[in-house]
Short mmCIF file of C-alpha atoms in Angstrom, two decimals:
data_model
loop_
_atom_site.label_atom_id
_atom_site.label_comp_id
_atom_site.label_asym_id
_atom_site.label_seq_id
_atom_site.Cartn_x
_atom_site.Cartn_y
_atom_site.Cartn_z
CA UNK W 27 8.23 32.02 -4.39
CA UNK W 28 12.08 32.31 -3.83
CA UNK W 29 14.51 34.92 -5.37
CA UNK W 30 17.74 34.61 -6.66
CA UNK W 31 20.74 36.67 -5.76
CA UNK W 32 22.98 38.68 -8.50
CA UNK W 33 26.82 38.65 -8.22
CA UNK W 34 26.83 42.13 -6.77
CA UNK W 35 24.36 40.93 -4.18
CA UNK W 36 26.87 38.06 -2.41
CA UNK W 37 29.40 38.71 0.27
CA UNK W 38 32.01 36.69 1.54
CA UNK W 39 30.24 34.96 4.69
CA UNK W 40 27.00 34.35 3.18
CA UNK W 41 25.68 31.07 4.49
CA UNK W 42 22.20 28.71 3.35
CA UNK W 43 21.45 25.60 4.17
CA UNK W 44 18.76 23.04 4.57
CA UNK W 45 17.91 20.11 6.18
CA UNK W 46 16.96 16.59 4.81
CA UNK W 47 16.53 13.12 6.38
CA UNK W 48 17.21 10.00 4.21
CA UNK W 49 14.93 8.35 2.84
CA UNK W 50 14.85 4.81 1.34
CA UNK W 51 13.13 6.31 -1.96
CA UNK W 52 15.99 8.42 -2.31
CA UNK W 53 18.50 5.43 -3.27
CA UNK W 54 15.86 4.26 -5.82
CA UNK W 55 14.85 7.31 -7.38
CA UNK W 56 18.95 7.54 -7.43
CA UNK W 57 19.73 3.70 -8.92
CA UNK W 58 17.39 4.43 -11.67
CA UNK W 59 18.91 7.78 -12.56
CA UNK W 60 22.18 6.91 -12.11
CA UNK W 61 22.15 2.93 -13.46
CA UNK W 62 23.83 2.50 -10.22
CA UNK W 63 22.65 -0.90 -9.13
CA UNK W 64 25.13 -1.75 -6.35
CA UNK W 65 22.92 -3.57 -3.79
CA UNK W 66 24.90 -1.78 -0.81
CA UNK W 67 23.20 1.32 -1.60
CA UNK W 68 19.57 -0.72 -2.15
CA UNK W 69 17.23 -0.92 0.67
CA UNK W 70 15.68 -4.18 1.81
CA UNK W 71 11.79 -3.71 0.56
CA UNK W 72 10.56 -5.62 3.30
CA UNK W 73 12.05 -3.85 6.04
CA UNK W 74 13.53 -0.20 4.98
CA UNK W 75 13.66 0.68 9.05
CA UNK W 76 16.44 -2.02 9.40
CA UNK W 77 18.05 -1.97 6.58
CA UNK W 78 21.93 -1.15 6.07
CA UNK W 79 21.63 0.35 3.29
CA UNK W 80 24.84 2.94 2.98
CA UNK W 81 23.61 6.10 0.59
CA UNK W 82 25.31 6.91 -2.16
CA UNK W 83 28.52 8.96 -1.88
CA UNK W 84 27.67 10.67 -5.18
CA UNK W 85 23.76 11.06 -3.61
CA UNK W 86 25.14 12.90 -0.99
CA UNK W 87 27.21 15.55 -2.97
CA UNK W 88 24.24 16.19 -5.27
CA UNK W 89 22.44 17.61 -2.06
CA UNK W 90 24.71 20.67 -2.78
CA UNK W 91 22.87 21.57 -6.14
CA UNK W 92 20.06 21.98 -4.04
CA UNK W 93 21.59 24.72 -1.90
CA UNK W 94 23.49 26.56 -4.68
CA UNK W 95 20.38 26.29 -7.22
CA UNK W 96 17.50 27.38 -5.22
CA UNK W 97 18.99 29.45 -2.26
CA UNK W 98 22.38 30.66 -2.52
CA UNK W 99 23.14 32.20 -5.19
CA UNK W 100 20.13 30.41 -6.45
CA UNK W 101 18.09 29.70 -9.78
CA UNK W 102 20.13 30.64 -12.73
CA UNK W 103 23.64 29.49 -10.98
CA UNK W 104 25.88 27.49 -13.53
CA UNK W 105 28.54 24.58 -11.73
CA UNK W 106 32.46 25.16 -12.71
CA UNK W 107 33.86 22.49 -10.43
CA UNK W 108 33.41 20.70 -7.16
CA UNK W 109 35.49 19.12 -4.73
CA UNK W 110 34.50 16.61 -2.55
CA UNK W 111 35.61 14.64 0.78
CA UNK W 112 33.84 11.88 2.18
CA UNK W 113 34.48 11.49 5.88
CA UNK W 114 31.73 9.07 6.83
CA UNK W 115 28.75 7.51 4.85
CA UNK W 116 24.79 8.14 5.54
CA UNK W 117 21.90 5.81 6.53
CA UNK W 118 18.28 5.64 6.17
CA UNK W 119 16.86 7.70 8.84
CA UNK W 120 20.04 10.46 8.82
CA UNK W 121 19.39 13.87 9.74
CA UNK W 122 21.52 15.49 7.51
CA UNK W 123 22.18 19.68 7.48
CA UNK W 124 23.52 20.33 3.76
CA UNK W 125 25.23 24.07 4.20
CA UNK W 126 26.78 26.34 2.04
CA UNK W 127 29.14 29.69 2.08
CA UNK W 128 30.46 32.32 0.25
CA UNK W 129 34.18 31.97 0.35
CA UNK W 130 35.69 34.15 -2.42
CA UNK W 131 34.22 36.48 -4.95
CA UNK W 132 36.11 36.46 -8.46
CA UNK W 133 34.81 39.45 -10.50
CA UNK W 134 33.14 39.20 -13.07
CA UNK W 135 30.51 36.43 -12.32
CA UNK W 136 32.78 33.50 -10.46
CA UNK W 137 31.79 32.31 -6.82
CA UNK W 138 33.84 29.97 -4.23
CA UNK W 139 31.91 28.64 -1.81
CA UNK W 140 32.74 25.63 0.86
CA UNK W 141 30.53 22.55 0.89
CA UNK W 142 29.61 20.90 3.95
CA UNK W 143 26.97 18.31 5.19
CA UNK W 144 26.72 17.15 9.04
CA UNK W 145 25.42 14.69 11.02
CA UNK W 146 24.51 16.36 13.97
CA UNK W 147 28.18 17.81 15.21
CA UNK W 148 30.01 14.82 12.47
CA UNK W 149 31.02 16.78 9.13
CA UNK W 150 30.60 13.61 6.68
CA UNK W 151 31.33 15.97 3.99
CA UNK W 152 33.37 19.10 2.75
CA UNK W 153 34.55 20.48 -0.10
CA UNK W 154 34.78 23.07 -2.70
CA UNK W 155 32.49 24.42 -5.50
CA UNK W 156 33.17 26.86 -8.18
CA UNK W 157 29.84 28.16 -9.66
CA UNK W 158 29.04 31.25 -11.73
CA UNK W 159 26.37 33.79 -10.66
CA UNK W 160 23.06 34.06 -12.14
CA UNK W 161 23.07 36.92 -14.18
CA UNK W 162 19.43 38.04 -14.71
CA UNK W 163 16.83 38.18 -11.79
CA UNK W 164 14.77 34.95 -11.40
CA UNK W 165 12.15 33.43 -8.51
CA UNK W 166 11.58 29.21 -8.04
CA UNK W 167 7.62 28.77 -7.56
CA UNK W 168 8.43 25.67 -4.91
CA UNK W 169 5.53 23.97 -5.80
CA UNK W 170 6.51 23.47 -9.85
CA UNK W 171 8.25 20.20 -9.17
CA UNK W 172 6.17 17.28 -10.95
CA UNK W 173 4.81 14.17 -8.45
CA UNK W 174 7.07 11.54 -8.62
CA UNK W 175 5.72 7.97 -7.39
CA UNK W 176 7.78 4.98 -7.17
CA UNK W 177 5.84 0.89 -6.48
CA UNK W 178 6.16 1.04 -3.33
CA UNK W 179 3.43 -1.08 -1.09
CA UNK W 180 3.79 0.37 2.22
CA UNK W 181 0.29 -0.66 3.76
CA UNK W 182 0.56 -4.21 2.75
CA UNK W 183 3.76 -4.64 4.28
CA UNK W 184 2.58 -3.01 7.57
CA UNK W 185 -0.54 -5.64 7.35
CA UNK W 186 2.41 -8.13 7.33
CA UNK W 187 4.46 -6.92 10.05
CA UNK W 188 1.43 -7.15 12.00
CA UNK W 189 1.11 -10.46 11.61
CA UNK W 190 4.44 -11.70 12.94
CA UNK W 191 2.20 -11.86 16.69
CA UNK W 192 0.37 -14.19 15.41
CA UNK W 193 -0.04 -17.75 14.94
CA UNK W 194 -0.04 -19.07 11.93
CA UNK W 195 -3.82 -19.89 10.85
CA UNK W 196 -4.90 -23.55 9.98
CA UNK W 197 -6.22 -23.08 6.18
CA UNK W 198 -8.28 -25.89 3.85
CA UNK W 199 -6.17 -24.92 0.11
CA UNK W 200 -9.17 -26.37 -2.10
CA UNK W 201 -7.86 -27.43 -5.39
CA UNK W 202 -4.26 -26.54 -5.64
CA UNK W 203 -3.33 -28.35 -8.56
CA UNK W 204 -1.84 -25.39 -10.55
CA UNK W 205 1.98 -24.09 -9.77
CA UNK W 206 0.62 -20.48 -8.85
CA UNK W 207 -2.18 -21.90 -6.51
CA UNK W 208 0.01 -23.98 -5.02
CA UNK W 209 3.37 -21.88 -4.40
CA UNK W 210 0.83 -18.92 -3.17
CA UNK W 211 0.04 -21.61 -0.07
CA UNK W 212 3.27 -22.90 0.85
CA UNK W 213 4.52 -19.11 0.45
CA UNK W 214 1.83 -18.14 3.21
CA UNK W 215 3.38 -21.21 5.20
CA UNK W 216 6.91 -20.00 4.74
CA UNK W 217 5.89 -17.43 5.63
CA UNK W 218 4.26 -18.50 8.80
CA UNK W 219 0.93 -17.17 7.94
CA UNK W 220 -0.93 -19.98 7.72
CA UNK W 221 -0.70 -23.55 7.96
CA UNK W 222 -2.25 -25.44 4.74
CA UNK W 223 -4.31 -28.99 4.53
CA UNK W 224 -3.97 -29.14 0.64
CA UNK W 225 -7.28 -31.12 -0.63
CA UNK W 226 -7.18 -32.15 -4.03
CA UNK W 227 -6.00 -34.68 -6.58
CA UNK W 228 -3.31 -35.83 -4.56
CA UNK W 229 -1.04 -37.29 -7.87
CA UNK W 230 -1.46 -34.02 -9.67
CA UNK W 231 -0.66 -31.91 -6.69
CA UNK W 232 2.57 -33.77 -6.27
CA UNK W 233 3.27 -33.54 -10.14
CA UNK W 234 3.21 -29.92 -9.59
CA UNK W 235 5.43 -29.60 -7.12
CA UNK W 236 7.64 -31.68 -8.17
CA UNK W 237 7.58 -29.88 -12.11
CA UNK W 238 8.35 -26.35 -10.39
CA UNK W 239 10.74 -27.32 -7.63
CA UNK W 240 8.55 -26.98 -4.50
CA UNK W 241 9.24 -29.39 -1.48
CA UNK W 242 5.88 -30.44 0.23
CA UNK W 243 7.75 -31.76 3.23
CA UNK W 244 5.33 -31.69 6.22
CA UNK W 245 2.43 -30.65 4.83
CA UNK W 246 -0.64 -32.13 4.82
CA UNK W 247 -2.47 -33.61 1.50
CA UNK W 248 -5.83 -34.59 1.56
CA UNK W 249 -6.83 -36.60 -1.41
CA UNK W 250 -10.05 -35.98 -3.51
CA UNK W 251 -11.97 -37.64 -6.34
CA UNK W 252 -12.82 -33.55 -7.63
CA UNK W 253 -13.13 -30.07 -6.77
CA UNK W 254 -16.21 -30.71 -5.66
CA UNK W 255 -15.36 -33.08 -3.51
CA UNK W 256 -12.47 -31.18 -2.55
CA UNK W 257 -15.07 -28.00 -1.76
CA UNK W 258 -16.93 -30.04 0.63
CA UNK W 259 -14.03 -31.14 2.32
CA UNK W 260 -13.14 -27.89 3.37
CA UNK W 261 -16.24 -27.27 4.44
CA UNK W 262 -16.62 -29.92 6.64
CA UNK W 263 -12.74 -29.24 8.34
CA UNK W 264 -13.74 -25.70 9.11
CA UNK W 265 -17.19 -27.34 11.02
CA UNK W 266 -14.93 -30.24 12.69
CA UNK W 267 -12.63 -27.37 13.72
CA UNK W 268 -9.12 -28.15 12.01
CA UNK W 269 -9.10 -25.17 10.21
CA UNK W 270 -10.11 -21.51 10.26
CA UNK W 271 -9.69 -20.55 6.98
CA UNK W 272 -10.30 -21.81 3.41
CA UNK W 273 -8.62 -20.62 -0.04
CA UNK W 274 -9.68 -21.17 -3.25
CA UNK W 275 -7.09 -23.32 -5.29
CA UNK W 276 -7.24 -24.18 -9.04
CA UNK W 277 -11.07 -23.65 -9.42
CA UNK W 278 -14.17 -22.02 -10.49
CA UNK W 279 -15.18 -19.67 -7.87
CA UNK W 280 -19.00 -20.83 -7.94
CA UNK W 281 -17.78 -24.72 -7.42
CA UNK W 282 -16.35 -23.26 -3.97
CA UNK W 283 -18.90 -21.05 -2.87
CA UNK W 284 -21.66 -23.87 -3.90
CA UNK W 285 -20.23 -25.23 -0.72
CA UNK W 286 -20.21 -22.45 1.39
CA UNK W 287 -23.56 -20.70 1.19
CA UNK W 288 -25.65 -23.77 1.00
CA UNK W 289 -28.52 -23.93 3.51
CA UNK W 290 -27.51 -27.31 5.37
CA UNK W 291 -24.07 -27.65 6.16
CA UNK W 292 -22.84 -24.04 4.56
CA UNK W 293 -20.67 -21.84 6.20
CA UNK W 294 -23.55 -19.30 6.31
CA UNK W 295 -24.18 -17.02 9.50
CA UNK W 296 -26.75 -14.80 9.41
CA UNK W 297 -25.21 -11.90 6.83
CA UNK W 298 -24.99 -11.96 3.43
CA UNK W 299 -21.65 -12.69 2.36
CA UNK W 300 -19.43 -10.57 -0.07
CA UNK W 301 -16.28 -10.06 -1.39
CA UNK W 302 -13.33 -7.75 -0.66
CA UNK W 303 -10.65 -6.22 -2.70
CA UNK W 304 -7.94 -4.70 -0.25
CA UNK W 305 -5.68 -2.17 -2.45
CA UNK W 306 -2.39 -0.66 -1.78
CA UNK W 307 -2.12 1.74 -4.59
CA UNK W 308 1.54 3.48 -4.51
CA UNK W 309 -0.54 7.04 -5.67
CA UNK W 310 -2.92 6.89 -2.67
CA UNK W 311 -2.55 7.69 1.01
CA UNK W 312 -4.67 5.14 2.25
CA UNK W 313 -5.52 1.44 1.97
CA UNK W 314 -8.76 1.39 0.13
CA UNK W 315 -11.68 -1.46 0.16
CA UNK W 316 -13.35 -2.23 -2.88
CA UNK W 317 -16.64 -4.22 -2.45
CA UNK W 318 -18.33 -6.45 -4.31
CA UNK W 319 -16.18 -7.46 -7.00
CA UNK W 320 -16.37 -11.30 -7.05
CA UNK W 321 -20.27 -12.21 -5.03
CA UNK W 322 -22.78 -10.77 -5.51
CA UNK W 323 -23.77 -9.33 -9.28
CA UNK W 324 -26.31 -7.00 -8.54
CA UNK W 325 -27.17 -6.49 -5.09
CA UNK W 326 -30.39 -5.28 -3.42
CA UNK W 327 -30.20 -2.05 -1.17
CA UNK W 328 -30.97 -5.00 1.40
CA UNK W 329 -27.95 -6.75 0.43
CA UNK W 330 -25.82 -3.68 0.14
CA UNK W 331 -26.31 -3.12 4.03
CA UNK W 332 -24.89 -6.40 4.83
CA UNK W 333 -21.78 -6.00 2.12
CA UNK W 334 -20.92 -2.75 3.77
CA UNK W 335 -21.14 -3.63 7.25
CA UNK W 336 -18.78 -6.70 6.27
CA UNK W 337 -16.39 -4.04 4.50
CA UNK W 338 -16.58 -1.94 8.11
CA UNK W 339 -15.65 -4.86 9.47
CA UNK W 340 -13.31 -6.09 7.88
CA UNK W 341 -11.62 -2.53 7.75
CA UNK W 342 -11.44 -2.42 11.76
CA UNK W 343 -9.98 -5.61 11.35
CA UNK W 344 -7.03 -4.15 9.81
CA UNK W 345 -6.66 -1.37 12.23
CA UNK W 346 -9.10 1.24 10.74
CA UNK W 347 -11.00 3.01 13.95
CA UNK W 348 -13.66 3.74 11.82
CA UNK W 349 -13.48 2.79 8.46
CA UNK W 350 -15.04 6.07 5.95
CA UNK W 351 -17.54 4.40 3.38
CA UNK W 352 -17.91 5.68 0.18
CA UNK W 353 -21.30 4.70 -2.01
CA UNK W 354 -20.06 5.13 -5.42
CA UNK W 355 -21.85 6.05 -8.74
CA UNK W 356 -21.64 7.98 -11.73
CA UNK W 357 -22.59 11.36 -10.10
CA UNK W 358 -22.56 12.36 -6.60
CA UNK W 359 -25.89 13.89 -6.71
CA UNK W 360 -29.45 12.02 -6.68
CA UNK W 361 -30.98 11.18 -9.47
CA UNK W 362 -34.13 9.26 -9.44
CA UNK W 363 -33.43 8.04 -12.67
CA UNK W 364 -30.21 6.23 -11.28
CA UNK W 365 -30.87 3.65 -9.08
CA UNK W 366 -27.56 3.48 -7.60
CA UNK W 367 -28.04 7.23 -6.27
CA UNK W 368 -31.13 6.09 -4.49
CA UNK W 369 -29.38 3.09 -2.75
CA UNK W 370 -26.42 5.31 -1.81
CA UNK W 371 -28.91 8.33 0.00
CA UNK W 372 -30.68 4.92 1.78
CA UNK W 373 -27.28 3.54 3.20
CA UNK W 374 -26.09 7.41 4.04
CA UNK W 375 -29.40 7.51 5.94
CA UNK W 376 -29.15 4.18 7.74
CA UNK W 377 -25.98 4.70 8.82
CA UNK W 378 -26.82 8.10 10.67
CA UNK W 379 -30.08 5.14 12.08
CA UNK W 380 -27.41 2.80 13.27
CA UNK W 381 -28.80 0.67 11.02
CA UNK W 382 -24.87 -0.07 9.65
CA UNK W 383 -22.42 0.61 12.06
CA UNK W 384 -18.96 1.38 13.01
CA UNK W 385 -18.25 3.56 10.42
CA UNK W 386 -19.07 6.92 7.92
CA UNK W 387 -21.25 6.35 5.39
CA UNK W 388 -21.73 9.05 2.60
CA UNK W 389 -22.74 8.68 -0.94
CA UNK W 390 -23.67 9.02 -4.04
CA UNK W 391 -20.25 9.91 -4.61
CA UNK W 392 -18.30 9.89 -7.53
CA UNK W 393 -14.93 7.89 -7.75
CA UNK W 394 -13.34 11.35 -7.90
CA UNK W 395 -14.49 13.08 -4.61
CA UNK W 396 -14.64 9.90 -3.01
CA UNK W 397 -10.53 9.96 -3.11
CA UNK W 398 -9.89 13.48 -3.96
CA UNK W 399 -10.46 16.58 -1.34
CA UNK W 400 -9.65 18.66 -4.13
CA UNK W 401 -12.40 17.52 -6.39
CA UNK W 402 -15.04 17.23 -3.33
CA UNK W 403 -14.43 21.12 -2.37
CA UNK W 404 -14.68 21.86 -5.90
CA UNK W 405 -18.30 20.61 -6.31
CA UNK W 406 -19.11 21.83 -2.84
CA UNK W 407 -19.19 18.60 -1.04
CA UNK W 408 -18.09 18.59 2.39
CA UNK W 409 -18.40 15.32 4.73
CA UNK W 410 -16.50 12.70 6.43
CA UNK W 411 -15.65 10.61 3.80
CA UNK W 412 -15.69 12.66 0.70
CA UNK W 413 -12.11 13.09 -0.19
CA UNK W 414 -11.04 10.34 2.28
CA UNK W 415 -12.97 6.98 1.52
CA UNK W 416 -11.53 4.06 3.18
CA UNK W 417 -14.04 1.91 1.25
CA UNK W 418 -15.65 2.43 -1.78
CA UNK W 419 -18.88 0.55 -2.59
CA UNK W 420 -19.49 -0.34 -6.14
CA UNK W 421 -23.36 -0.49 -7.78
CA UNK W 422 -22.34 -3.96 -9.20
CA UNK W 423 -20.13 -6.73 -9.53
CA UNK W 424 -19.17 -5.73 -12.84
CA UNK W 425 -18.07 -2.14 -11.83
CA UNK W 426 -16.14 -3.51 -9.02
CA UNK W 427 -14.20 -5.94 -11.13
CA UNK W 428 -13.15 -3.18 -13.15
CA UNK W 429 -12.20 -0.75 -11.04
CA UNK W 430 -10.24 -3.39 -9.37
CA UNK W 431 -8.42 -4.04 -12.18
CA UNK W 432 -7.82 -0.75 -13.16
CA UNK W 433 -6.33 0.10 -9.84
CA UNK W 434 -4.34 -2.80 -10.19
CA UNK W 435 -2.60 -2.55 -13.33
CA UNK W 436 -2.94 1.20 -14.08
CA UNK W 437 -2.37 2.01 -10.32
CA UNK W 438 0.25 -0.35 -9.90
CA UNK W 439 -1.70 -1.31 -6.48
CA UNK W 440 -1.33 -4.87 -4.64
CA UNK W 441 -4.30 -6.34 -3.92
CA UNK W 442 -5.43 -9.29 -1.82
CA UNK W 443 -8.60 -10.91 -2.35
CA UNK W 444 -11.53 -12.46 0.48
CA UNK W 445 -14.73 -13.71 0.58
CA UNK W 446 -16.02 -12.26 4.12
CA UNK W 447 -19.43 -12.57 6.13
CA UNK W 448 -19.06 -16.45 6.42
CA UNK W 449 -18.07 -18.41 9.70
CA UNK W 450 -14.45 -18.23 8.25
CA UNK W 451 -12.90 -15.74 5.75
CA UNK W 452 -12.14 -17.20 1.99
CA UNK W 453 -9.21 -16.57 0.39
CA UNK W 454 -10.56 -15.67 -3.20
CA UNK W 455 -7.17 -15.70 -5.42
CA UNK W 456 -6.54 -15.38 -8.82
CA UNK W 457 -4.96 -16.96 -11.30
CA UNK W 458 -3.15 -14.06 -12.28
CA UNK W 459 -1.86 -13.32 -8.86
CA UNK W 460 1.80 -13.23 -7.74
CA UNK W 461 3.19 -14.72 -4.76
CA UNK W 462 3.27 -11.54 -3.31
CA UNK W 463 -0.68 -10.85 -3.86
CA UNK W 464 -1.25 -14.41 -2.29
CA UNK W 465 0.65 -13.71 0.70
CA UNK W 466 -1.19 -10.32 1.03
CA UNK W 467 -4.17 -11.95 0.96
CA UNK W 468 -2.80 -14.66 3.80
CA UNK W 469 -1.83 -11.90 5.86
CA UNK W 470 -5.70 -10.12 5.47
CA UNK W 471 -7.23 -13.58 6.31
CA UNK W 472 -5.45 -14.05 9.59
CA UNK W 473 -5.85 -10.38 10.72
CA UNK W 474 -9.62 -10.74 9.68
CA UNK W 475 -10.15 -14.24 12.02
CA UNK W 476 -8.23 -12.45 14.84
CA UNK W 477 -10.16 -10.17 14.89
CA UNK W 478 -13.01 -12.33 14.79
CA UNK W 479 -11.91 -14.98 17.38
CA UNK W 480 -11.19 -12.17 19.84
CA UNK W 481 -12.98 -8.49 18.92
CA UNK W 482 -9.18 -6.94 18.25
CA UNK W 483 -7.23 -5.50 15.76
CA UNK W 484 -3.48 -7.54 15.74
CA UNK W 485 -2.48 -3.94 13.19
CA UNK W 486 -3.33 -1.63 16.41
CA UNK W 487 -1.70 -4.20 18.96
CA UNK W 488 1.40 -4.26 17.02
CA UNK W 489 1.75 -0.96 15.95
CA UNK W 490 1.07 0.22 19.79
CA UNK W 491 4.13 -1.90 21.44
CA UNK W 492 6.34 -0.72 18.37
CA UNK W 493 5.27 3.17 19.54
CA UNK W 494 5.89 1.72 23.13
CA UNK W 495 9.18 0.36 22.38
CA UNK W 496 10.47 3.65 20.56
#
């Protein structure tokens, strides 16, 4: 709590201040206030470190309010006037020191008081504001300000930057005879992500392109009689070696996976496969795993080992040391009555055996104090992962799909899609996804089969020589 200070309280000399570094939200959260849309004072989304992005002159004075409202003379204070000079313009990454002081004291209630912000020793503005004095005592609780969260996808565009080391990974594109199937693959090959064999009704794949403006100008077109044909195909690349990836085009998931999991000639290795929803949610901390949203309908506690130890993984993978599991249900207590409880105490239990490993296992948990520390302490649940789930393992495909959804257009999360626990990972996109969700997905696909062609994580790799280089 902070208290405000009366008119006969001030002196001439009294100083406050506080610091503040810039901050690309703070030009948004500004533009949208303001209407000001001037795209000097925007900063690039895809790279907010290098952007030169000038704050706004306007951005910078309202730091004052700040001062004058909470600390000096504080809550209650009313603006007259302010004067402003602007010596020198801000940055993302500034240190800035916003000060005020007491200049003049004009019985009954009026207060002059200078205006400046620095830059280290560089005053980049001064000026002059006329304020009147609270009049009644009043304290600031500084925790009353509401959350504010603006779409912002920071862990998907680290996943990308991570790539950048990497070389561009060979990928079959089964099916892409639909304009978002097919721009989401020669995205990921502008992108240098991967490099796609498109396989497929060649005349219909060219119809599309040429309908929505895409050149196809060096890459590859296989031509096939059907998707099923077209399934198979990729198949049998990935066992000639040409490619090390395949992603699902314009067709029914089961026509691809048909393929993939069949006994001679699949793509099988041992594990059960599953799928993988990767989630950058703008409200949460972390990058979260959601598994099995697209496989497997109702798994087995058998077949729950294997999808979790995929989702571990997969999560190390993407430069999680040791990814924190979380076996969801609809309590986080056991219930014999609730099958889902029992399979979660099992997997807790086989985890501690070694029986899954390389991560935390913990569960039943609810999908509250599996993200929430505040809800776990408040039932009394204290563990690794309660509060901090990396991964959170659904009792069903159904379940999965929805909270998927959910978290995508309620959370405003970006989400990439793969089918993992096969020789190669399968890019399992939607219809409904952007380009942006398809390149996410590109970028999880050749992080995963790094990390399985050599045992390490490119995200670690990269973000240790950027730490090195700093």
């Amino acid at each position: 709590m902070r208290s405000n200070k009366l008119f006969n309280e001030l002196a001439v000399g009294q100083e406050a201040s506080i610091a503040r570094v810039v901050a690309p939200e703070d030009f948004i959260v500004f533009a949208h206030a303001s209407g000001n849309l001037n795209p000097a004072h925007l900063p690039d989304e895809k790279n907010d470190r290098g952007s030169e992005a000038v704050a706004p002159a306007m951005w910078v004075g309202s730091l004052f309010s700040a001062v004058l409202g909470n600390l000096l003379p504080g809550a209650g204070t009313s603006y007259l006037s302010q004067t402003l000079r602007f010596n020198a313009r801000a940055h993302i990454g500034d240190s800035l020191l916003v000060s005020v002081r007491v200049e003049e004291l004009l019985p009954p209630l009026t207060v002059m008081l200078r205006t400046q912000v620095h830059r280290g020793s560089e005053l980049i503005v001064d000026g002059m504001a006329e304020v009147l004095a609270p009049t009644i005592r009043q304290t600031i609780d500084e925790e009353a300000l509401p959350g504010l969260t603006l779409q912002r996808h920071v862990h998907m565009d680290r996943l990308l930057a991570a790539c950048a080391s990497l070389t561009a990974l060979p990928t079959a594109v089964v099916a892409p005879e639909e304009e978002n199937a097919l721009l989401g693959a020669l995205a990921g090959a502008r992108e240098k992500l991967i490099v796609p064999i498109l396989i497929g009704d060649e005349k219909k794949i060219r119809s599309v392109a040429a309908s929505c403006g895409a050149d196809l100008t060096g890459i590859a077109i296989e031509n096939a009689c059907s998707h099923d044909a077209a399934a198979a195909r990729a198949v049998e690349l990935v066992h000639q070696g040409a490619v090390a990836a395949v992603m699902k085009g314009h067709l029914h998931t089961d026509e691809l996976l048909k393929h993939v999991v069949k006994s001679q000639g699949g793509l099988r290795v041992g594990r059960r496969i599953s799928h993988v929803f990767i989630m950058d949610a703008p409200t949460l901390k972390q990058l979260v795993l959601v598994t099995d949203a697209a496989v497997n309908i109702a798994p087995t506690l058998e077949e729950k080992v294997d999808i979790i130890q995929n989702a571990i993984d997969l999560g190390i993978a993407l430069g999680i040391e040791r990814p924190k599991v979380g076996v969801l249900s609809a309590v986080e207590t056991v219930n014999p009555k609730i099958q889902s409880t029992l399979d979660a105490a099992a997997l807790s239990k086989m985890a501690e055996r070694n029986q899954i490993r390389g991560g935390d296992v913990d569960g039943p948990l609810a999908m509250d104090n599996a993200l929430s520390l505040t809800a776990a302490r408040s039932k009394g649940i204290h563990s690794l992962v309660a509060g901090r789930a990396d991964i959170l393992v659904v009792p069903n495909l159904e379940s999965g799909n929805i909270l998927a959804k959910e978290l995508t257009y309620a959370a405003q999360a970006e989400g990439a899609g793969l089918i993992i626990g096969a020789k190669v990972p399968i890019l399992l996109t939607s219809r409904a996804d952007d380009e942006q969700s398809r390149l996410f997905s590109c970028a999880v696909a050749a992080l995963y089969a790094h990390w399985l062609s050599t045992g390490q994580s490119a995200v670690e790799t990269e973000e240790a020589l950027r730490e090195a280089a700093q």
